[in-house]
PDB file of C-alpha atoms in Angstrom:
ATOM      1  CA  UNK A  30       5.938   5.166  11.131  1.00 51.00           C
ATOM      2  CA  UNK A  31       7.908   1.898  11.103  1.00 64.00           C
ATOM      3  CA  UNK A  32      11.690   2.330  11.240  1.00 75.00           C
ATOM      4  CA  UNK A  33      12.827  -0.888   9.560  1.00 88.00           C
ATOM      5  CA  UNK A  34      11.480  -4.025   7.906  1.00 93.00           C
ATOM      6  CA  UNK A  35      14.364  -6.155   6.673  1.00 96.00           C
ATOM      7  CA  UNK A  36      16.779  -6.260   9.618  1.00 96.00           C
ATOM      8  CA  UNK A  37      16.367  -8.664  12.517  1.00 94.00           C
ATOM      9  CA  UNK A  38      17.099  -7.842  16.127  1.00 93.00           C
ATOM     10  CA  UNK A  39      20.821  -7.617  16.901  1.00 93.00           C
ATOM     11  CA  UNK A  40      22.265 -11.041  17.604  1.00 93.00           C
ATOM     12  CA  UNK A  41      19.452 -12.940  15.858  1.00 93.00           C
ATOM     13  CA  UNK A  42      20.522 -16.170  14.155  1.00 93.00           C
ATOM     14  CA  UNK A  43      18.405 -16.751  11.046  1.00 94.00           C
ATOM     15  CA  UNK A  44      19.229 -20.440  11.171  1.00 94.00           C
ATOM     16  CA  UNK A  45      19.835 -22.811   8.260  1.00 95.00           C
ATOM     17  CA  UNK A  46      18.171 -22.540   4.867  1.00 96.00           C
ATOM     18  CA  UNK A  47      14.917 -24.398   4.286  1.00 96.00           C
ATOM     19  CA  UNK A  48      14.987 -27.955   3.027  1.00 95.00           C
ATOM     20  CA  UNK A  49      15.353 -27.911  -0.754  1.00 96.00           C
ATOM     21  CA  UNK A  50      16.273 -24.211  -0.874  1.00 97.00           C
ATOM     22  CA  UNK A  51      18.932 -23.596  -3.531  1.00 98.00           C
ATOM     23  CA  UNK A  52      21.752 -21.039  -3.333  1.00 98.00           C
ATOM     24  CA  UNK A  53      22.028 -19.119  -6.628  1.00 98.00           C
ATOM     25  CA  UNK A  54      24.581 -16.410  -5.765  1.00 98.00           C
ATOM     26  CA  UNK A  55      26.907 -15.637  -2.908  1.00 98.00           C
ATOM     27  CA  UNK A  56      29.038 -12.567  -2.440  1.00 98.00           C
ATOM     28  CA  UNK A  57      29.811  -9.540  -0.309  1.00 98.00           C
ATOM     29  CA  UNK A  58      28.452  -6.012  -0.588  1.00 98.00           C
ATOM     30  CA  UNK A  59      26.990  -3.170   1.419  1.00 98.00           C
ATOM     31  CA  UNK A  60      23.301  -3.515   2.335  1.00 98.00           C
ATOM     32  CA  UNK A  61      20.891  -0.789   3.445  1.00 98.00           C
ATOM     33  CA  UNK A  62      17.183  -0.082   3.812  1.00 97.00           C
ATOM     34  CA  UNK A  63      15.598   3.153   2.618  1.00 96.00           C
ATOM     35  CA  UNK A  64      12.105   4.627   2.751  1.00 94.00           C
ATOM     36  CA  UNK A  65      11.339   5.356  -0.909  1.00 90.00           C
ATOM     37  CA  UNK A  66       8.131   7.144   0.069  1.00 89.00           C
ATOM     38  CA  UNK A  67      10.152   9.771   1.980  1.00 89.00           C
ATOM     39  CA  UNK A  68      11.981  12.246  -0.231  1.00 82.00           C
ATOM     40  CA  UNK A  69      15.735  12.586   0.448  1.00 80.00           C
ATOM     41  CA  UNK A  70      15.464  10.195   3.388  1.00 84.00           C
ATOM     42  CA  UNK A  71      18.518   8.812   5.130  1.00 92.00           C
ATOM     43  CA  UNK A  72      18.991   5.022   5.344  1.00 94.00           C
ATOM     44  CA  UNK A  73      17.119   3.344   8.178  1.00 95.00           C
ATOM     45  CA  UNK A  74      20.103   1.080   8.703  1.00 96.00           C
ATOM     46  CA  UNK A  75      23.265   0.069   6.862  1.00 97.00           C
ATOM     47  CA  UNK A  76      25.662  -2.863   6.796  1.00 98.00           C
ATOM     48  CA  UNK A  77      29.192  -2.473   5.355  1.00 98.00           C
ATOM     49  CA  UNK A  78      30.672  -3.930   2.166  1.00 98.00           C
ATOM     50  CA  UNK A  79      31.980  -6.932   4.120  1.00 97.00           C
ATOM     51  CA  UNK A  80      28.409  -8.197   4.623  1.00 98.00           C
ATOM     52  CA  UNK A  81      27.855 -11.774   3.414  1.00 98.00           C
ATOM     53  CA  UNK A  82      24.922 -11.945   0.984  1.00 98.00           C
ATOM     54  CA  UNK A  83      23.214 -15.122  -0.210  1.00 98.00           C
ATOM     55  CA  UNK A  84      20.605 -15.193  -2.986  1.00 98.00           C
ATOM     56  CA  UNK A  85      18.440 -18.317  -3.057  1.00 98.00           C
ATOM     57  CA  UNK A  86      15.388 -19.383  -5.044  1.00 98.00           C
ATOM     58  CA  UNK A  87      13.179 -18.115  -2.178  1.00 98.00           C
ATOM     59  CA  UNK A  88      14.842 -15.002  -0.721  1.00 98.00           C
ATOM     60  CA  UNK A  89      17.984 -12.979  -0.157  1.00 98.00           C
ATOM     61  CA  UNK A  90      19.749 -13.205   3.204  1.00 98.00           C
ATOM     62  CA  UNK A  91      22.623 -11.130   4.619  1.00 98.00           C
ATOM     63  CA  UNK A  92      24.804 -11.460   7.707  1.00 98.00           C
ATOM     64  CA  UNK A  93      27.533  -9.252   9.114  1.00 98.00           C
ATOM     65  CA  UNK A  94      29.581  -9.979  12.241  1.00 96.00           C
ATOM     66  CA  UNK A  95      31.727  -7.322  13.902  1.00 95.00           C
ATOM     67  CA  UNK A  96      33.231  -7.327  17.399  1.00 93.00           C
ATOM     68  CA  UNK A  97      31.302 -10.482  18.218  1.00 93.00           C
ATOM     69  CA  UNK A  98      27.947  -8.842  17.352  1.00 95.00           C
ATOM     70  CA  UNK A  99      25.869 -10.287  14.535  1.00 97.00           C
ATOM     71  CA  UNK A 100      23.506  -8.267  12.327  1.00 97.00           C
ATOM     72  CA  UNK A 101      21.334 -10.137   9.853  1.00 97.00           C
ATOM     73  CA  UNK A 102      18.154  -9.932   7.835  1.00 97.00           C
ATOM     74  CA  UNK A 103      16.305 -11.243   4.812  1.00 98.00           C
ATOM     75  CA  UNK A 104      13.811 -10.351   2.104  1.00 98.00           C
ATOM     76  CA  UNK A 105      11.487 -12.971   0.613  1.00 98.00           C
ATOM     77  CA  UNK A 106      10.548 -13.007  -3.076  1.00 98.00           C
ATOM     78  CA  UNK A 107       6.924 -12.442  -2.100  1.00 97.00           C
ATOM     79  CA  UNK A 108       7.616  -8.746  -1.481  1.00 97.00           C
ATOM     80  CA  UNK A 109       9.564  -6.864  -4.208  1.00 98.00           C
ATOM     81  CA  UNK A 110       7.347  -4.847  -6.535  1.00 97.00           C
ATOM     82  CA  UNK A 111      10.088  -3.026  -8.444  1.00 98.00           C
ATOM     83  CA  UNK A 112      13.638  -4.070  -9.299  1.00 98.00           C
ATOM     84  CA  UNK A 113      15.980  -1.291 -10.389  1.00 98.00           C
ATOM     85  CA  UNK A 114      19.619  -0.892 -11.342  1.00 98.00           C
ATOM     86  CA  UNK A 115      20.829   2.648 -10.673  1.00 97.00           C
ATOM     87  CA  UNK A 116      24.305   3.157 -12.176  1.00 97.00           C
ATOM     88  CA  UNK A 117      26.789   5.391 -10.401  1.00 96.00           C
ATOM     89  CA  UNK A 118      27.755   8.696 -11.989  1.00 95.00           C
ATOM     90  CA  UNK A 119      31.036   9.604 -13.653  1.00 93.00           C
ATOM     91  CA  UNK A 120      32.093  11.997 -10.888  1.00 92.00           C
ATOM     92  CA  UNK A 121      34.993  11.436  -8.523  1.00 89.00           C
ATOM     93  CA  UNK A 122      35.554  12.407  -4.924  1.00 89.00           C
ATOM     94  CA  UNK A 123      32.652  13.625  -2.805  1.00 89.00           C
ATOM     95  CA  UNK A 124      30.287  13.953  -5.771  1.00 91.00           C
ATOM     96  CA  UNK A 125      30.742  10.341  -6.850  1.00 92.00           C
ATOM     97  CA  UNK A 126      27.832   7.909  -6.480  1.00 94.00           C
ATOM     98  CA  UNK A 127      28.002   4.118  -6.524  1.00 95.00           C
ATOM     99  CA  UNK A 128      25.978   1.701  -8.591  1.00 97.00           C
ATOM    100  CA  UNK A 129      23.002   0.251  -6.712  1.00 97.00           C
ATOM    101  CA  UNK A 130      20.528  -2.587  -7.009  1.00 98.00           C
ATOM    102  CA  UNK A 131      17.213  -1.515  -5.491  1.00 98.00           C
ATOM    103  CA  UNK A 132      14.388  -3.858  -4.447  1.00 98.00           C
ATOM    104  CA  UNK A 133      11.380  -1.634  -3.745  1.00 97.00           C
ATOM    105  CA  UNK A 134       8.441  -3.182  -1.873  1.00 97.00           C
ATOM    106  CA  UNK A 135       4.956  -2.099  -0.802  1.00 95.00           C
ATOM    107  CA  UNK A 136       4.805  -1.721   2.958  1.00 94.00           C
ATOM    108  CA  UNK A 137       2.076  -1.015   5.506  1.00 91.00           C
ATOM    109  CA  UNK A 138       0.166   2.294   5.574  1.00 89.00           C
ATOM    110  CA  UNK A 139       1.238   3.385   2.086  1.00 90.00           C
ATOM    111  CA  UNK A 140       4.975   3.074   2.659  1.00 93.00           C
ATOM    112  CA  UNK A 141       7.608   1.819   0.212  1.00 96.00           C
ATOM    113  CA  UNK A 142      10.563   0.247   2.027  1.00 96.00           C
ATOM    114  CA  UNK A 143      13.457  -0.654  -0.250  1.00 97.00           C
ATOM    115  CA  UNK A 144      16.480  -2.886   0.164  1.00 98.00           C
ATOM    116  CA  UNK A 145      19.673  -1.609  -1.487  1.00 98.00           C
ATOM    117  CA  UNK A 146      22.839  -3.498  -2.486  1.00 98.00           C
ATOM    118  CA  UNK A 147      26.011  -1.667  -3.544  1.00 98.00           C
ATOM    119  CA  UNK A 148      29.799  -1.848  -3.528  1.00 97.00           C
ATOM    120  CA  UNK A 149      31.897  -4.901  -2.725  1.00 97.00           C
ATOM    121  CA  UNK A 150      31.341  -7.556  -5.387  1.00 98.00           C
ATOM    122  CA  UNK A 151      28.961  -5.129  -7.144  1.00 97.00           C
ATOM    123  CA  UNK A 152      31.669  -2.544  -7.781  1.00 93.00           C
ATOM    124  CA  UNK A 153      30.924  -2.152 -11.500  1.00 96.00           C
ATOM    125  CA  UNK A 154      27.732  -1.588 -13.463  1.00 98.00           C
ATOM    126  CA  UNK A 155      28.266  -4.935 -15.204  1.00 97.00           C
ATOM    127  CA  UNK A 156      28.406  -6.742 -11.835  1.00 98.00           C
ATOM    128  CA  UNK A 157      25.124  -5.122 -10.788  1.00 98.00           C
ATOM    129  CA  UNK A 158      23.455  -5.938 -14.131  1.00 98.00           C
ATOM    130  CA  UNK A 159      24.373  -9.615 -13.867  1.00 98.00           C
ATOM    131  CA  UNK A 160      23.002  -9.942 -10.323  1.00 98.00           C
ATOM    132  CA  UNK A 161      19.879  -7.934 -11.223  1.00 98.00           C
ATOM    133  CA  UNK A 162      19.191 -10.262 -14.168  1.00 97.00           C
ATOM    134  CA  UNK A 163      19.435 -13.229 -11.794  1.00 98.00           C
ATOM    135  CA  UNK A 164      17.084 -11.543  -9.313  1.00 98.00           C
ATOM    136  CA  UNK A 165      14.535 -10.721 -12.032  1.00 97.00           C
ATOM    137  CA  UNK A 166      14.412 -14.307 -13.273  1.00 97.00           C
ATOM    138  CA  UNK A 167      14.386 -15.778  -9.752  1.00 98.00           C
ATOM    139  CA  UNK A 168      11.525 -13.596  -8.506  1.00 98.00           C
ATOM    140  CA  UNK A 169       9.479 -14.223 -11.658  1.00 98.00           C
ATOM    141  CA  UNK A 170      10.014 -18.004 -11.445  1.00 97.00           C
ATOM    142  CA  UNK A 171       9.095 -18.033  -7.766  1.00 98.00           C
ATOM    143  CA  UNK A 172       5.783 -16.280  -8.376  1.00 98.00           C
ATOM    144  CA  UNK A 173       4.876 -18.416 -11.367  1.00 97.00           C
ATOM    145  CA  UNK A 174       5.568 -21.619  -9.448  1.00 97.00           C
ATOM    146  CA  UNK A 175       3.599 -20.404  -6.406  1.00 96.00           C
ATOM    147  CA  UNK A 176       0.858 -18.503  -8.228  1.00 96.00           C
ATOM    148  CA  UNK A 177      -1.973 -20.453  -6.581  1.00 96.00           C
ATOM    149  CA  UNK A 178      -0.603 -19.917  -3.085  1.00 93.00           C
ATOM    150  CA  UNK A 179       0.145 -16.240  -3.632  1.00 94.00           C
ATOM    151  CA  UNK A 180      -3.058 -15.545  -5.519  1.00 94.00           C
ATOM    152  CA  UNK A 181      -1.499 -14.348  -8.798  1.00 96.00           C
ATOM    153  CA  UNK A 182      -4.165 -14.240 -11.563  1.00 96.00           C
ATOM    154  CA  UNK A 183      -3.568 -16.077 -14.836  1.00 96.00           C
ATOM    155  CA  UNK A 184      -2.868 -12.949 -16.974  1.00 96.00           C
ATOM    156  CA  UNK A 185      -0.134 -11.878 -14.561  1.00 96.00           C
ATOM    157  CA  UNK A 186       1.325 -15.387 -14.548  1.00 97.00           C
ATOM    158  CA  UNK A 187       1.746 -15.191 -18.336  1.00 96.00           C
ATOM    159  CA  UNK A 188       3.464 -11.816 -18.051  1.00 96.00           C
ATOM    160  CA  UNK A 189       5.733 -13.138 -15.302  1.00 96.00           C
ATOM    161  CA  UNK A 190       6.691 -16.070 -17.511  1.00 96.00           C
ATOM    162  CA  UNK A 191       7.842 -13.629 -20.189  1.00 95.00           C
ATOM    163  CA  UNK A 192       9.669 -11.559 -17.558  1.00 94.00           C
ATOM    164  CA  UNK A 193      11.661 -14.652 -16.594  1.00 92.00           C
ATOM    165  CA  UNK A 194      13.107 -14.611 -20.118  1.00 90.00           C
ATOM    166  CA  UNK A 195      13.796 -10.892 -20.593  1.00 84.00           C
ATOM    167  CA  UNK A 196      14.458  -8.057 -21.003  1.00 85.00           C
ATOM    168  CA  UNK A 197      18.017  -8.155 -19.763  1.00 94.00           C
ATOM    169  CA  UNK A 198      19.437  -5.334 -17.691  1.00 97.00           C
ATOM    170  CA  UNK A 199      22.092  -3.516 -19.680  1.00 97.00           C
ATOM    171  CA  UNK A 200      23.352  -0.284 -18.113  1.00 98.00           C
ATOM    172  CA  UNK A 201      26.440   1.912 -18.314  1.00 97.00           C
ATOM    173  CA  UNK A 202      28.262   4.209 -15.922  1.00 96.00           C
ATOM    174  CA  UNK A 203      26.469   7.529 -15.631  1.00 96.00           C
ATOM    175  CA  UNK A 204      23.351   6.184 -17.354  1.00 97.00           C
ATOM    176  CA  UNK A 205      19.719   6.722 -16.363  1.00 96.00           C
ATOM    177  CA  UNK A 206      19.262   3.164 -15.091  1.00 97.00           C
ATOM    178  CA  UNK A 207      16.529   0.612 -15.674  1.00 97.00           C
ATOM    179  CA  UNK A 208      13.488  -0.496 -13.664  1.00 97.00           C
ATOM    180  CA  UNK A 209      11.366  -3.636 -13.967  1.00 97.00           C
ATOM    181  CA  UNK A 210       7.991  -4.032 -12.263  1.00 96.00           C
ATOM    182  CA  UNK A 211       7.433  -7.541 -10.934  1.00 97.00           C
ATOM    183  CA  UNK A 212       3.726  -8.437 -10.814  1.00 96.00           C
ATOM    184  CA  UNK A 213       2.069 -10.396  -8.020  1.00 96.00           C
ATOM    185  CA  UNK A 214       3.885  -8.770  -5.105  1.00 96.00           C
ATOM    186  CA  UNK A 215       2.572  -9.187  -1.568  1.00 96.00           C
ATOM    187  CA  UNK A 216       2.751  -6.220   0.854  1.00 95.00           C
ATOM    188  CA  UNK A 217       5.484  -6.395   3.463  1.00 95.00           C
ATOM    189  CA  UNK A 218       3.903  -7.161   6.851  1.00 90.00           C
ATOM    190  CA  UNK A 219       4.270  -4.591   9.580  1.00 85.00           C
ATOM    191  CA  UNK A 220       7.061  -5.501  12.007  1.00 76.00           C
ATOM    192  CA  UNK A 221       6.085  -6.447  15.517  1.00 72.00           C
ATOM    193  CA  UNK A 222       6.717  -3.407  17.678  1.00 64.00           C
ATOM    194  CA  UNK A 223       7.234  -3.699  21.440  1.00 63.00           C
ATOM    195  CA  UNK A 224       4.281  -2.574  23.511  1.00 66.00           C
ATOM    196  CA  UNK A 225       4.928   0.850  25.051  1.00 67.00           C
ATOM    197  CA  UNK A 226       5.371   0.909  28.796  1.00 67.00           C
ATOM    198  CA  UNK A 227       2.572   2.689  30.656  1.00 69.00           C
ATOM    199  CA  UNK A 228       3.455   6.214  31.678  1.00 70.00           C
ATOM    200  CA  UNK A 229       3.760   6.789  35.424  1.00 66.00           C
ATOM    201  CA  UNK A 230       0.766   8.563  36.960  1.00 59.00           C
ATOM    202  CA  UNK A 231       1.858  11.789  38.614  1.00 57.00           C
ATOM    203  CA  UNK A 232       0.232  12.787  41.864  1.00 53.00           C
ATOM    204  CA  UNK A 233      -1.354  15.885  40.341  1.00 54.00           C
ATOM    205  CA  UNK A 234      -2.766  13.841  37.448  1.00 51.00           C
ATOM    206  CA  UNK A 235      -4.279  11.083  39.589  1.00 47.00           C
ATOM    207  CA  UNK A 236      -8.098  10.986  39.604  1.00 48.00           C
ATOM    208  CA  UNK A 237      -9.560  12.397  42.790  1.00 44.00           C
ATOM    209  CA  UNK A 238     -12.983  12.446  44.377  1.00 43.00           C
ATOM    210  CA  UNK A 239     -14.806  13.822  47.408  1.00 43.00           C
ATOM    211  CA  UNK A 240     -12.949  16.408  49.472  1.00 44.00           C
ATOM    212  CA  UNK A 241      -9.791  16.207  47.310  1.00 43.00           C
ATOM    213  CA  UNK A 242     -11.753  16.961  44.149  1.00 42.00           C
ATOM    214  CA  UNK A 243     -13.215  20.021  45.845  1.00 39.00           C
ATOM    215  CA  UNK A 244      -9.809  21.101  47.144  1.00 44.00           C
ATOM    216  CA  UNK A 245      -8.255  20.955  43.650  1.00 47.00           C
ATOM    217  CA  UNK A 246     -10.878  23.138  41.939  1.00 47.00           C
ATOM    218  CA  UNK A 247     -10.229  26.775  40.955  1.00 53.00           C
ATOM    219  CA  UNK A 248     -12.096  29.238  43.215  1.00 56.00           C
ATOM    220  CA  UNK A 249     -12.174  26.716  46.049  1.00 54.00           C
ATOM    221  CA  UNK A 250     -11.395  29.294  48.750  1.00 60.00           C
ATOM    222  CA  UNK A 251     -14.333  31.553  47.813  1.00 59.00           C
ATOM    223  CA  UNK A 252     -16.697  28.575  47.600  1.00 58.00           C
ATOM    224  CA  UNK A 253     -15.542  27.295  50.981  1.00 60.00           C
ATOM    225  CA  UNK A 254     -16.193  30.712  52.530  1.00 63.00           C
ATOM    226  CA  UNK A 255     -19.703  30.837  51.111  1.00 59.00           C
ATOM    227  CA  UNK A 256     -20.415  27.324  52.294  1.00 59.00           C
ATOM    228  CA  UNK A 257     -19.274  28.292  55.777  1.00 65.00           C
ATOM    229  CA  UNK A 258     -21.620  31.297  55.712  1.00 65.00           C
ATOM    230  CA  UNK A 259     -24.479  28.998  54.760  1.00 60.00           C
ATOM    231  CA  UNK A 260     -23.707  26.695  57.663  1.00 61.00           C
ATOM    232  CA  UNK A 261     -23.575  29.662  60.035  1.00 66.00           C
ATOM    233  CA  UNK A 262     -26.966  30.822  58.736  1.00 60.00           C
ATOM    234  CA  UNK A 263     -28.345  27.356  59.450  1.00 56.00           C
ATOM    235  CA  UNK A 264     -27.201  27.455  63.082  1.00 59.00           C
ATOM    236  CA  UNK A 265     -28.552  30.989  63.603  1.00 60.00           C
ATOM    237  CA  UNK A 266     -31.912  30.109  62.096  1.00 53.00           C
ATOM    238  CA  UNK A 267     -32.344  27.076  64.330  1.00 51.00           C
ATOM    239  CA  UNK A 268     -31.989  29.228  67.450  1.00 53.00           C
ATOM    240  CA  UNK A 269     -34.120  32.117  66.101  1.00 51.00           C
ATOM    241  CA  UNK A 270     -37.023  30.685  64.133  1.00 50.00           C
ATOM    242  CA  UNK A 271     -37.952  27.000  64.085  1.00 50.00           C
ATOM    243  CA  UNK A 272     -39.773  27.332  60.749  1.00 51.00           C
ATOM    244  CA  UNK A 273     -36.580  28.578  59.114  1.00 49.00           C
ATOM    245  CA  UNK A 274     -34.462  25.832  60.625  1.00 50.00           C
ATOM    246  CA  UNK A 275     -35.701  23.134  58.311  1.00 53.00           C
ATOM    247  CA  UNK A 276     -35.259  25.429  55.287  1.00 54.00           C
ATOM    248  CA  UNK A 277     -31.714  26.277  56.368  1.00 50.00           C
ATOM    249  CA  UNK A 278     -30.861  22.621  56.903  1.00 54.00           C
ATOM    250  CA  UNK A 279     -32.150  21.766  53.430  1.00 58.00           C
ATOM    251  CA  UNK A 280     -30.218  24.691  51.977  1.00 52.00           C
ATOM    252  CA  UNK A 281     -27.009  23.582  53.661  1.00 55.00           C
ATOM    253  CA  UNK A 282     -27.420  20.063  52.272  1.00 58.00           C
ATOM    254  CA  UNK A 283     -27.933  21.404  48.751  1.00 58.00           C
ATOM    255  CA  UNK A 284     -24.896  23.684  49.122  1.00 51.00           C
ATOM    256  CA  UNK A 285     -22.694  20.779  50.150  1.00 54.00           C
ATOM    257  CA  UNK A 286     -24.064  18.669  47.277  1.00 57.00           C
ATOM    258  CA  UNK A 287     -23.504  21.453  44.763  1.00 54.00           C
ATOM    259  CA  UNK A 288     -19.899  21.900  45.892  1.00 49.00           C
ATOM    260  CA  UNK A 289     -19.115  18.186  45.673  1.00 52.00           C
ATOM    261  CA  UNK A 290     -20.704  17.821  42.192  1.00 52.00           C
ATOM    262  CA  UNK A 291     -18.959  20.819  40.594  1.00 49.00           C
ATOM    263  CA  UNK A 292     -16.928  19.655  37.547  1.00 50.00           C
ATOM    264  CA  UNK A 293     -13.176  19.460  37.894  1.00 48.00           C
ATOM    265  CA  UNK A 294     -11.618  22.661  36.584  1.00 44.00           C
ATOM    266  CA  UNK A 295     -14.967  24.519  36.889  1.00 44.00           C
ATOM    267  CA  UNK A 296     -16.236  27.062  39.452  1.00 45.00           C
ATOM    268  CA  UNK A 297     -19.570  27.049  41.257  1.00 42.00           C
ATOM    269  CA  UNK A 298     -21.333  30.381  41.823  1.00 46.00           C
ATOM    270  CA  UNK A 299     -22.602  29.676  45.362  1.00 43.00           C
ATOM    271  CA  UNK A 300     -23.298  33.313  46.051  1.00 44.00           C
ATOM    272  CA  UNK A 301     -25.929  33.554  43.313  1.00 45.00           C
ATOM    273  CA  UNK A 302     -27.353  30.212  44.386  1.00 41.00           C
ATOM    274  CA  UNK A 303     -27.763  31.358  47.991  1.00 43.00           C
ATOM    275  CA  UNK A 304     -29.289  34.733  47.025  1.00 46.00           C
ATOM    276  CA  UNK A 305     -31.821  33.052  44.770  1.00 46.00           C
ATOM    277  CA  UNK A 306     -32.694  30.515  47.475  1.00 45.00           C
ATOM    278  CA  UNK A 307     -33.393  33.163  50.058  1.00 42.00           C
ATOM    279  CA  UNK A 308     -35.331  35.391  47.641  1.00 45.00           C
ATOM    280  CA  UNK A 309     -37.593  32.490  46.664  1.00 47.00           C
ATOM    281  CA  UNK A 310     -38.216  31.701  50.303  1.00 47.00           C
ATOM    282  CA  UNK A 311     -37.271  28.029  50.004  1.00 48.00           C
TER     283      UNK A 311
END
């Protein structure tokens, strides 16, 4: 899950506008990003009503400086899929809600990040309607003019051309609000996330082999005892019967091999192995 899409790293300077980029509106308002695909979600980040907002023919940019720290971000007109004006209610006090302009986009992995503007110079429903009308026309014009680059098909271009003319947003306090779908949107790219640092390898988790692997297995003490008995049997057989010496030596080698090859976390039944070996007369 990505935590934010439209806010740059703290202290980032977005730099000057592009050559030929035109400023269409400038004001101050609160800015926030929400996850519209998550019910009752809290904002991913917020900037206060003193945030400087600039709407151009290519994007919206916002900058806020407090205590020498700059927070800034932007949203290009490639991305919004829905534009909505949500009027505030008629309540007062804690139950009161403010009028919002919502730019809802399609994000990665089925998400819907949205950029919200409210308060400040958008204190009234009429203020929000006027800015939303400008945004609707600007986004539609941008996609018509760049249809070939964006890949907008001809039928959608015709509908966008009509959207650049109307319908106008016209809301009232406490109303249900209005939403316009803007065709030809491009999904918001996933933000570049820092690569996670490798977790330290604890001593008990480190891969082991040979004697250490045997020492870390469950049942190691019983297996070691049985292996020692096998070795003792080998020495006794060498001094008692020469024909058994070679068999005992081979048995001891197989015992050692079986112990070393036992899977980590498993337990080798050496007792059964030895009994079977001696019964078969190997």
